[in-house]
XYZ file of C-alpha atoms in Angstrom:
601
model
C -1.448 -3.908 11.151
C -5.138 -3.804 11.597
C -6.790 -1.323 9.732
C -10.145 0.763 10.619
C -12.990 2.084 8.386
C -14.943 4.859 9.159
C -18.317 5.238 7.745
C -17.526 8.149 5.176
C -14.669 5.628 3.711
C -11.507 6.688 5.585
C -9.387 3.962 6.625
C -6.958 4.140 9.084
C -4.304 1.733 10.950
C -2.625 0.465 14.101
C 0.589 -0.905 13.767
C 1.083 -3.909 15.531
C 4.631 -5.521 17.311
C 3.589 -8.738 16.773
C 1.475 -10.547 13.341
C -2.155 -11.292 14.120
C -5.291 -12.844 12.733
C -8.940 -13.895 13.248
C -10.437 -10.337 14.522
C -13.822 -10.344 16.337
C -15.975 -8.043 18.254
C -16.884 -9.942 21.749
C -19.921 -8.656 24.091
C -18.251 -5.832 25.106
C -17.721 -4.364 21.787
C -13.814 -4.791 22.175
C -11.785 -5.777 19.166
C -9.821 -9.224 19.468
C -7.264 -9.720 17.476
C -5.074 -13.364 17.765
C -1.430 -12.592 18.039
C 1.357 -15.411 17.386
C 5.596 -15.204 17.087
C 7.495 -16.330 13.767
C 8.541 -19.485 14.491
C 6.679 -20.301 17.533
C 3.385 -21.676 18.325
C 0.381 -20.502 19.828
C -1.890 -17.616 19.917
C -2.308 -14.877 22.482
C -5.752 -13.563 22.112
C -5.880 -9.862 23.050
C -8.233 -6.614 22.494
C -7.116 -3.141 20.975
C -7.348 -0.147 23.725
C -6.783 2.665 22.051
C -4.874 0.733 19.504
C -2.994 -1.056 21.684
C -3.208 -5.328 22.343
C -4.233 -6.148 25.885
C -3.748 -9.448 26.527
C -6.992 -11.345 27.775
C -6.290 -15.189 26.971
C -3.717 -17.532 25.448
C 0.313 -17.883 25.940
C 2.718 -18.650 23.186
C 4.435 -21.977 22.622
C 0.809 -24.001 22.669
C 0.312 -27.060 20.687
C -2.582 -28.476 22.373
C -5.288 -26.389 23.272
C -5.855 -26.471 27.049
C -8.829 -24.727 29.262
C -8.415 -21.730 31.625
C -8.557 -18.453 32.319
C -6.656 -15.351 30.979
C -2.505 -16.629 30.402
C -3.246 -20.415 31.908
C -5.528 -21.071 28.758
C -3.974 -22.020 25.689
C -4.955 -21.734 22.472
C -2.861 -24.096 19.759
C -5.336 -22.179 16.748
C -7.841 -19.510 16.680
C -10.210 -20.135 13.767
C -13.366 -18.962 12.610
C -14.523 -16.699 15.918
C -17.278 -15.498 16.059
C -19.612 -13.621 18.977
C -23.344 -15.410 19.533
C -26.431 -14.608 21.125
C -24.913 -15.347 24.818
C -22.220 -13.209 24.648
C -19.542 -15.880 24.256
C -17.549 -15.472 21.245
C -17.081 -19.233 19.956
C -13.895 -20.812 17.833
C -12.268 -23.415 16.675
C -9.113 -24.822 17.930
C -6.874 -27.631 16.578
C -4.077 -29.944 17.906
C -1.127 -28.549 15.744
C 0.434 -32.104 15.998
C -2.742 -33.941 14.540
C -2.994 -32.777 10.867
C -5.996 -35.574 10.401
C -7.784 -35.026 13.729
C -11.109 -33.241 14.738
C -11.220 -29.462 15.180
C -12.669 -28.454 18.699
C -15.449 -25.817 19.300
C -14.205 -23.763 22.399
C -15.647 -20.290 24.421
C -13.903 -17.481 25.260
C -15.849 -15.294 27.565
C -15.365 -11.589 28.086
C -13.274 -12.291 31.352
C -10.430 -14.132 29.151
C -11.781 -17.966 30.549
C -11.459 -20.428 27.829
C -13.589 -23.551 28.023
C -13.590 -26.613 25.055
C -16.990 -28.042 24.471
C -17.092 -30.635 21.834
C -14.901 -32.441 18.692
C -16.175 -30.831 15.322
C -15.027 -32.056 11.975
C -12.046 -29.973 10.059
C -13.279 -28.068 7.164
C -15.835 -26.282 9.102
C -16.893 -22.626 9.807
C -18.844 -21.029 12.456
C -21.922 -19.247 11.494
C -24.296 -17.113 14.035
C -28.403 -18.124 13.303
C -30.940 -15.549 13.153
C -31.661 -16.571 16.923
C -27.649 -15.932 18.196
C -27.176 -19.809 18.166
C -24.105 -21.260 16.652
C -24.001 -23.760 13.538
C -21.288 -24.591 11.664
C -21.154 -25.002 7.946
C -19.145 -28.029 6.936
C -17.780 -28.648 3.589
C -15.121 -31.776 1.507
C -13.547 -31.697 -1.416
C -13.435 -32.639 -4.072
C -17.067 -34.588 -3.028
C -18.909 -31.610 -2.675
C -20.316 -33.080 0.566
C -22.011 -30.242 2.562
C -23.673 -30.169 6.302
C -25.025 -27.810 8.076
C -25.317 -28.202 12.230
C -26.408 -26.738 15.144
C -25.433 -26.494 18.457
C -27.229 -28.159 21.062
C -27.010 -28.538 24.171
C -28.479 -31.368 26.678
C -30.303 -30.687 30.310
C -26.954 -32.670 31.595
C -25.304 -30.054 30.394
C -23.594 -32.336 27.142
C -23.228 -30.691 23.926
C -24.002 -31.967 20.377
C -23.965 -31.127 17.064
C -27.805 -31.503 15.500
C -27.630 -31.736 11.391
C -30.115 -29.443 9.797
C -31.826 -30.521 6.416
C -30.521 -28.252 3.296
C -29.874 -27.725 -0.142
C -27.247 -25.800 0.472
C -24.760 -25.531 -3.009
C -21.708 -26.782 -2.337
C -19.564 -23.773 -3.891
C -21.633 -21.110 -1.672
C -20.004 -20.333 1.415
C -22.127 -18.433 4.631
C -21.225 -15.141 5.765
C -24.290 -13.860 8.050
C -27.792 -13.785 8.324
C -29.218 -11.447 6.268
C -30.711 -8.637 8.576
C -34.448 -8.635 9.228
C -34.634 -11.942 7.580
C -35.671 -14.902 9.560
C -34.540 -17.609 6.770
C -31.763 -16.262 4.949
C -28.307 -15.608 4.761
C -25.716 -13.982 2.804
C -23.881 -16.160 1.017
C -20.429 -15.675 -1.554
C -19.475 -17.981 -4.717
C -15.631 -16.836 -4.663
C -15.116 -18.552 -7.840
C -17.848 -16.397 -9.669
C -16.760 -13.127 -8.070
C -20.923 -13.148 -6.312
C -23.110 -12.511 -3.362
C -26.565 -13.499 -3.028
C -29.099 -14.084 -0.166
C -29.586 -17.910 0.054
C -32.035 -19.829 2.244
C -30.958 -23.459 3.748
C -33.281 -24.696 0.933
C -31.044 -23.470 -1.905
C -33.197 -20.752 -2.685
C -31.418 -17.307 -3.825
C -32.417 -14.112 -3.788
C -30.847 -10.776 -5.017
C -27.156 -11.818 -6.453
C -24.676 -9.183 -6.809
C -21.948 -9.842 -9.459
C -18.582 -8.116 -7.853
C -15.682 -7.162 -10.159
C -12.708 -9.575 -8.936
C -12.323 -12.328 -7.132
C -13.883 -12.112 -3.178
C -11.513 -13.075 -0.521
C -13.438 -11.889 2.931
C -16.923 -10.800 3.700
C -18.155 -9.797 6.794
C -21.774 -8.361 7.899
C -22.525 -4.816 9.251
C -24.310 -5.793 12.386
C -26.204 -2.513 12.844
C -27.230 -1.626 9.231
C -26.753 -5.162 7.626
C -24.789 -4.628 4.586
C -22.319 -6.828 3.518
C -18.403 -5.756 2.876
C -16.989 -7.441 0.502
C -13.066 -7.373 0.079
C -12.322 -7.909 -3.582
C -8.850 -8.339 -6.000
C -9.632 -6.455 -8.487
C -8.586 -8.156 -11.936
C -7.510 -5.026 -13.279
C -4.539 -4.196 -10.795
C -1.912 -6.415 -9.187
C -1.155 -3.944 -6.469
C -4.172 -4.248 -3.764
C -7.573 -5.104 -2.807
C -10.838 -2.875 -2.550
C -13.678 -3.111 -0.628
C -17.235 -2.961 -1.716
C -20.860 -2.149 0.039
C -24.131 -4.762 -0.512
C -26.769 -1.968 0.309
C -30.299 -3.022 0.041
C -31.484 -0.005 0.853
C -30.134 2.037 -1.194
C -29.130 -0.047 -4.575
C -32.210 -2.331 -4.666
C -31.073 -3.248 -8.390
C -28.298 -5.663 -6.905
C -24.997 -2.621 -7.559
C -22.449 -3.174 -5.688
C -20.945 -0.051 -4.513
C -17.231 0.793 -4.267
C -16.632 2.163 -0.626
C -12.729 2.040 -0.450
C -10.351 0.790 -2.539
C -8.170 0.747 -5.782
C -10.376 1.827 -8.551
C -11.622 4.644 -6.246
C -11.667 8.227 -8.542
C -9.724 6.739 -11.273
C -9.654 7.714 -14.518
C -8.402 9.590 -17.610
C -10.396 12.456 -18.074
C -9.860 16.309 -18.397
C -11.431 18.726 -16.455
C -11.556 21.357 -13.087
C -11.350 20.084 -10.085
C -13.607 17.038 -9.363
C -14.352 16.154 -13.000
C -10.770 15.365 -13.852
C -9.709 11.944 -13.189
C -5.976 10.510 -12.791
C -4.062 6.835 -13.056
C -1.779 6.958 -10.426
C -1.622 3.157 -9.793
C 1.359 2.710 -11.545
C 3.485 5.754 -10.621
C 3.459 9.320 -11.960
C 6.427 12.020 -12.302
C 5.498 15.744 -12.302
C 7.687 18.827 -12.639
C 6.384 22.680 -12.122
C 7.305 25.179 -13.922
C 8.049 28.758 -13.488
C 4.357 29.875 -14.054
C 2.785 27.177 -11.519
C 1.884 24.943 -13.952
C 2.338 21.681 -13.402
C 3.304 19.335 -15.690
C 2.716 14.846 -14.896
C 2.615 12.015 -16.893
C 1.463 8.329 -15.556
C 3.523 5.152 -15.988
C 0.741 3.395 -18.215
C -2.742 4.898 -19.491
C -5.425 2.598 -20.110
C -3.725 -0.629 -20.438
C -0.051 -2.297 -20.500
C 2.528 -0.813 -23.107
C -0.413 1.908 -23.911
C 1.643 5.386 -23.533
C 0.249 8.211 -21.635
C -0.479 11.754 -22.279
C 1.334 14.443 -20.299
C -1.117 16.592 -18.933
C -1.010 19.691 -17.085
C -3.112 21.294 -14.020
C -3.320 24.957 -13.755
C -3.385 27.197 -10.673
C -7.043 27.139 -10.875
C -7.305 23.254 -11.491
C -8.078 23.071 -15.354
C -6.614 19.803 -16.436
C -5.732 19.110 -19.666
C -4.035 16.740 -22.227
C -0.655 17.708 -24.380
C -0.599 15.735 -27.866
C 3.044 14.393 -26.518
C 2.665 11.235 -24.989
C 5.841 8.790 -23.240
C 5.605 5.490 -23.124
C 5.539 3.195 -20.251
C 9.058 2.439 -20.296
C 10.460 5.405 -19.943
C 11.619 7.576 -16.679
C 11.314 10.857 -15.478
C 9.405 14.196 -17.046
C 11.785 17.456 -16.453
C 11.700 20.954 -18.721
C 14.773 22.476 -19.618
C 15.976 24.517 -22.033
C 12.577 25.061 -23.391
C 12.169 21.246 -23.948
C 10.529 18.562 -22.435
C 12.909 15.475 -21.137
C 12.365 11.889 -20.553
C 14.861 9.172 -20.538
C 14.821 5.906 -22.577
C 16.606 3.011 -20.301
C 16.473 0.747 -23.042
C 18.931 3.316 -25.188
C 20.773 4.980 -22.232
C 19.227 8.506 -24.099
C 18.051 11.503 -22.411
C 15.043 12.139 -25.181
C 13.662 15.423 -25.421
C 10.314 16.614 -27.452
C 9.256 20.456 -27.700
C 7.772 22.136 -24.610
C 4.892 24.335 -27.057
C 3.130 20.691 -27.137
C 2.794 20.842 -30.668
C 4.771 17.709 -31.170
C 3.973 14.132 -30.610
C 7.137 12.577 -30.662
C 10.292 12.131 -28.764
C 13.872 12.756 -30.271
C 17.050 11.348 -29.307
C 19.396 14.102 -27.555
C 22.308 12.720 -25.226
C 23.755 9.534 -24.826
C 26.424 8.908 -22.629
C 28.264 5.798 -21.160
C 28.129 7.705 -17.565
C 23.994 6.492 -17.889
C 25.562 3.236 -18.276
C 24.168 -0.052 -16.419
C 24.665 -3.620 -16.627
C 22.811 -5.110 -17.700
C 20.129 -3.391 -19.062
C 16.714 -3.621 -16.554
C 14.396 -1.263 -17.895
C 11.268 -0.890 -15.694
C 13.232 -1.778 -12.533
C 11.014 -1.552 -9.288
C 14.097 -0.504 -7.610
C 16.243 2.644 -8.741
C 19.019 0.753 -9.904
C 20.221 2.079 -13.375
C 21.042 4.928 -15.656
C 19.918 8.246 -14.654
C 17.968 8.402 -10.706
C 17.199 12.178 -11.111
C 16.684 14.648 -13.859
C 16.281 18.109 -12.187
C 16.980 21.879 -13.226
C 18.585 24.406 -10.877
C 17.384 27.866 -10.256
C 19.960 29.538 -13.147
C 18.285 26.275 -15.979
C 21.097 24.115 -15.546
C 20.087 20.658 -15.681
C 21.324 18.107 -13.151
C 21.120 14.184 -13.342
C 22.293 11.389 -10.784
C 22.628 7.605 -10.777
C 23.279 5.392 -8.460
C 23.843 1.690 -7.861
C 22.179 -0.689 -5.464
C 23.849 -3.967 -4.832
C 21.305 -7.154 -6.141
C 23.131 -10.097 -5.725
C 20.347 -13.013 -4.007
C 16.927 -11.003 -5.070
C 15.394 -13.242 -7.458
C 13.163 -10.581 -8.915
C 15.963 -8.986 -10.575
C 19.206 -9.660 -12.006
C 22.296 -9.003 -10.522
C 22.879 -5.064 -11.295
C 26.517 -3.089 -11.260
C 26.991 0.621 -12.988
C 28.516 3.804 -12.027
C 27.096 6.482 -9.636
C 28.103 10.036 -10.288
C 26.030 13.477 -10.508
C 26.583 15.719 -13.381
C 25.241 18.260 -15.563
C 23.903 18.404 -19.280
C 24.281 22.021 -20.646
C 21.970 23.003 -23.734
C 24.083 21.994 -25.879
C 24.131 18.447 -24.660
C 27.562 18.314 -22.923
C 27.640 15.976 -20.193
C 30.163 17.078 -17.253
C 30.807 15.033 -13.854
C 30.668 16.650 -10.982
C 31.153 14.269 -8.304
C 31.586 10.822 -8.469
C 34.289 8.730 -10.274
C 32.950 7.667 -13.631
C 35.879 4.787 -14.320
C 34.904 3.082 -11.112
C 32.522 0.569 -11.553
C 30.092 -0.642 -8.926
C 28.878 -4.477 -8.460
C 27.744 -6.102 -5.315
C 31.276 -8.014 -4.727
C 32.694 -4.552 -4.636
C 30.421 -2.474 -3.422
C 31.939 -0.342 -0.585
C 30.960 -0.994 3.242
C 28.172 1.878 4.759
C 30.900 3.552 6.726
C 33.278 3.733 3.369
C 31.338 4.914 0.862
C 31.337 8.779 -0.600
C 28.197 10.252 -0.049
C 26.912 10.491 -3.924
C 26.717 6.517 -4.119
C 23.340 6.726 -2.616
C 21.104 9.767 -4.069
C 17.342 9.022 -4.362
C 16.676 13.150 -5.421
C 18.779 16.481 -5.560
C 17.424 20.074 -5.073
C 18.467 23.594 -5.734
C 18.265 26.727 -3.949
C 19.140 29.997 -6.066
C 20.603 33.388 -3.855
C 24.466 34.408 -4.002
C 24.948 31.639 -1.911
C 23.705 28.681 -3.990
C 22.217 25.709 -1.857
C 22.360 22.065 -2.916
C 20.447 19.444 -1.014
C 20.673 15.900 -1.955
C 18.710 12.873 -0.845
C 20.173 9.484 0.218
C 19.488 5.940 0.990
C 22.146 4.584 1.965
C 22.215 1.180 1.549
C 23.272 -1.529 3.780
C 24.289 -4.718 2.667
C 25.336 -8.326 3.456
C 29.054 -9.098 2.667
C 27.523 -11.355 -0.033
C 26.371 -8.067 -1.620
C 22.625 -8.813 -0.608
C 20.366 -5.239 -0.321
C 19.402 -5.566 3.715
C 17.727 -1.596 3.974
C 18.380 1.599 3.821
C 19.756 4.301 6.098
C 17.806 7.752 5.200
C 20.332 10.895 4.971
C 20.044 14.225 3.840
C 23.198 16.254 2.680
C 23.421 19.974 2.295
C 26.118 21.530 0.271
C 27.070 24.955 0.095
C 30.151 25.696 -2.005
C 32.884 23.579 -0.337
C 30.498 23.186 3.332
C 28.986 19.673 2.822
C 26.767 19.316 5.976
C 24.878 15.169 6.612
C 21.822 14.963 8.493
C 20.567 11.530 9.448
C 17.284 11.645 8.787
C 14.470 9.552 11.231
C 13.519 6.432 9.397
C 10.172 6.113 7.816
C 8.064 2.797 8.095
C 8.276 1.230 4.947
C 6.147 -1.819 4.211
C 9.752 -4.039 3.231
C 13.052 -3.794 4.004
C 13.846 -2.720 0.440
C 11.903 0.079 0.490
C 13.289 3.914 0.054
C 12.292 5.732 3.159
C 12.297 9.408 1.526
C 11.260 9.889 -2.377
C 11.476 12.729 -3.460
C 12.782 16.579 -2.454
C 11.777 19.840 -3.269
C 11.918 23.604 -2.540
C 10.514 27.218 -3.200
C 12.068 30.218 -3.776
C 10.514 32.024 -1.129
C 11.459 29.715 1.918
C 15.215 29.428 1.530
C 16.571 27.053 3.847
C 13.322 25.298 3.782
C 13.165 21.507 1.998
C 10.586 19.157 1.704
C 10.083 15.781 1.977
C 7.888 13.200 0.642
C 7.840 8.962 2.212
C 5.274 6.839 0.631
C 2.734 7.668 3.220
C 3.877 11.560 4.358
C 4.883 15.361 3.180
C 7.402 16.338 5.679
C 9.763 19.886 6.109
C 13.348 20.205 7.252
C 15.167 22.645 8.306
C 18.943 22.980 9.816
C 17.503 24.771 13.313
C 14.192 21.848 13.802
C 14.557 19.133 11.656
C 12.551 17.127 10.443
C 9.179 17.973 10.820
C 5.443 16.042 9.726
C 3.197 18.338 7.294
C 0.393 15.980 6.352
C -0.095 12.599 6.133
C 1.030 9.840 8.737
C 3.694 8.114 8.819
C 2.647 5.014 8.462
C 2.794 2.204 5.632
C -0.663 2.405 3.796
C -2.482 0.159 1.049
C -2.844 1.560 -1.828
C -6.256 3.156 -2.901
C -7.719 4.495 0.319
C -10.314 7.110 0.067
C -9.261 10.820 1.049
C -9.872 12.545 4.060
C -9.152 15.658 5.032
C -5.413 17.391 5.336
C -3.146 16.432 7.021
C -4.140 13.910 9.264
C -5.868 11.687 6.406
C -3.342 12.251 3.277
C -2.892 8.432 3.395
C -0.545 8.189 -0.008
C 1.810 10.718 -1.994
C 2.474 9.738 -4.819
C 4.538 13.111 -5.845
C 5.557 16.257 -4.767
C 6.300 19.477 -6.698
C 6.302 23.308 -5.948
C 3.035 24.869 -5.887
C 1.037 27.432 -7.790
C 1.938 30.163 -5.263
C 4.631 30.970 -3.012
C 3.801 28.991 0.049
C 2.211 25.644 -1.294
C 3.023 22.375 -2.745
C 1.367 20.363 -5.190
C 0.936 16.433 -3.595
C -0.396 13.613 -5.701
C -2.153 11.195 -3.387
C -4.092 8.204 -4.540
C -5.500 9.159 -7.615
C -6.099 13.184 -6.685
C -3.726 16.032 -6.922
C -4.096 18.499 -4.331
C -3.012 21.704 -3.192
C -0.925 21.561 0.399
C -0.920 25.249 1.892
C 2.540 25.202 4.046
C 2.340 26.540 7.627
C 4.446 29.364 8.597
């Protein structure tokens, strides 16, 4: 995908068919992105129309680079591009077949024509001079050698690389010049997380110390501030990208334009002031008065636990004194308590709903939560209970499922039950549907077309009226014969006393094949026959008569920690999804926000 980031911080993407690399503005202000196959060689240079990759030079299945125009060039690698002063936009190509050999400097000119000019060692990177020239920055390890060169060219018409004098430091690697500076250029020391302005003579000016390590940079050419993409050492899950302003942070600050740590935090409050931790997943519930209840997976650190808190109709936030640990799953109300559930134990815990505890007490354990073995924390929805929910009359419901495991390394081989059943208030369990003798593994773990419909639920959902509504959410998985998780087939069931009606659902782009398509369901009491959806990336409403239908968001995969735009088009994560504080809206967590989706008619 290549993403795009629009002054005010909102990033958007174009998917792509094909993997690419190496994007560079040429002349005419076109974006060109290298494409290449899995498994094949050779890059196919194109530029985005309207997100879309027009081929303009290259052909797949090139090892040695070769010079011509549009589909008879061939390009074996496209490194380090970058656009100079005459319009060409200059790179580095390689014989694939040579490990050891020279790199060579070629053109690629707006028209698509491809022309190789000169051998230039490996280990080298284009850089554009205050002027538009070219020069290359050449580095060796572990010598520290370091030259820099420019591009020359003879009244023959031969080119040649001229070395430059420099103290250059050997761990600082060019990015640009540094706008409205003859002498200097940016410069980033990826091993110090830093950016500074640095003349050929070693000087520095002006260092910026960045919180992670840097992996790209890249200049502003109208403005001249340096992007910086950073991991951030706090969070496994993403990168964020940072501003070098001179003009407005003189002091060196490096300011956080999109990205991960973007309004995070842990603090009470209405409406702006409050700050969330959604990095690490949240579960929310609503109750009956529009409050909403959510907890985080962690709070400040690993194994800290969090505080639920609550947001009111009018966006107060607060804190409760009960707090859950990391480990455990799910936050539901019932029978005037709140419940959690302990993997670890295979015990539904409950703890006061007046908030005037802290602590969690044991209430029902039962071998239909049972998994084997025990993987508490599981990325993937694997064991004990999937779904703690409460009907309309305060009945509360609970699934599980199993997902066959067999060849991921990640986790161990998992095999359970999968039922749905209730838990009245006096902490009977009772099975529903679903066989609870029959145990699950992935050498027996029925074919797609065999298996009963309650195998698979991701989420469950209750409509009240004297004709009580059940919808329940599926992934279906499908699997190798060797009991290997391939992906998931989205479904959506409806039951209505003995009707059971199955709607296959579109799929949702999902960033990896084991990834659920739909999370989580939900209706409201005043649009019966109404449910909503919610993918990693979209709020969506279905209905028998339409279907499913887009609310906000896109549906496409997104990094996480983008800044918010406005609804829908821009809701870029959703994180959860619970009724609203009124009749016609949902609550949405996205990013690190929770916001307030008014429904259309």
């Amino acid at each position: 995908m290549v993403g795009r980031v629009s002054a005010q911080g909102t990033l958007s993407y174009f998917p792509l068919a094909l993997a690419a690399s190496s994007g560079v503005f040429d002349a005419q202000d076109r974006y060109l992105v290298a494409q290449f196959r899995s498994g094949d060689s050779g890059y196919v240079v194109s530029f985005l129309q309207d997100g879309t990759p027009v081929p303009l030079a290259g052909g797949f299945g090139a090892t040695v680079p070769q010079d011509g125009k549009g589909s008879a060039a061939r390009i074996a690698s496209f490194g380090s591009p970058v656009l100079a002063g005459d319009g060409l936009v200059y790179f580095l190509d390689r014989v694939v077949s040579d490990p050891n050999g020279m790199d060579t400097l070629r053109t690629l000119a707006p028209d698509g024509t491809v022309t190789s000019l000169l051998s230039t060692p490996r280990n080298s990177l284009l850089v554009v001079s205050h002027a538009g020239a070219i020069r290359r920055f050449t580095t060796e390890s572990p010598s520290n050698f370091v030259e820099w060169a420019e591009l020359a060219r003879s009244p023959s018409g031969e080119y040649t690389w001229n070395i430059l004098p420099h103290s250059w430091p050997a761990n600082v690697t060019p990015v640009a010049p540094v706008k409205n500076d003859s002498n200097r250029y940016w410069g980033v020391n990826a091993t110090s997380g830093t950016a500074a302005h640095y003349a050929l003579d070693g000087t520095r000016q002006l260092e910026w110390q960045l919180p992670g390590r840097v992996k790209t940079a890249i200049a502003h050419p109208l403005n001249g501030n340096l992007i910086v993409s950073v991991s951030s050492v706090n969070s496994a899950y993403g990168d964020a990208l940072y501003r070098l302003d001179l003009v407005k942070f003189l002091k060196s600050v490096p300011e956080l334009w999109v990205g991960l740590e973007d309004h995070r935090g842990h603090s009470d409050g209405t409406g702006d002031s409050a700050r969330f931790d959604f990095e690490s997943g949240v579960d929310a519930c609503t109750d009956t008065s529009g409050l909403l209840y959510l907890v985080t997976a962690e709070a400040t650190g690993y194994g800290a636990p969090a505080p639920i808190r609550t947001v009111s109709p009018t966006g107060q936030v607060a804190s409760l004194l009960l707090k859950r640990p990391p480990a455990y799953r799910h936050l539901a109300e019932a029978y005037g308590y709140f419940l959690t559930y302990d993997p670890a134990t295979d015990t539904v815990l409950r703890s006061p709903k007046g908030g005037a505890s802290n602590a969690w007490e044991p209430w029902v354990q039962s071998t239909y939560f049972h998994h084997f073995p025990p993987v508490p924390r599981s990325p993937l929805p694997t064991s004990g209970p999937q779904v703690l929910r409460t009907d309309t009359t305060g009945l509360l419901w609970f699934a599980t499922r199993v997902v066959p495991l067999s060849g991921i390394a990640e986790l161990p081989p998992a095999s359970g039950v999968s039922v749905i059943g209730t838990i009245s208030a006096t902490g009977q369990v009772q099975v529903v549907a679903g066989d609870p003798q029959l145990v699950h593994s992935a050498a027996n773990y029925p074919p797609l077309e065999q298996r009963p419909w309650y195998m698979d639920v991701t989420d469950l959902a209750f409509e009240g009226g004297s004709s009580p509504v059940s919808w329940v959410l599926c992934n279906r998985t499908v699997a190798t014969a060797e009991g290997k998780l391939v992906r998931y087939v989205p479904e959506l069931v409806r039951l209505e006393g003995g009707t059971r009606q199955s709607f296959t659902l579109p799929s949702a782009n999902v960033t990896h094949a084991f990834s659920l398509h739909y999370l989580q369901l939900c209706v409201l009491p005043s649009r019966p026959g109404e449910v909503f959806l919610s993918s990693a990336c979209g709020v969506y409403r279905f209905t028998v008569a339409k279907g499913l239908e887009l609310l906000a968001g896109q549906n496409q995969p997104t990094p996480v920690g983008v800044r918010l735009g406005a609804l829908p088009a821009s809701l870029n994560l959703v994180k959860f999804i619970s009724p609203g504080p009124d009749a016609n809206s949902l609550y949405v967590g996205s990013e690190n926000s929770v916001l307030r989706l008014n429904l259309p008619a």
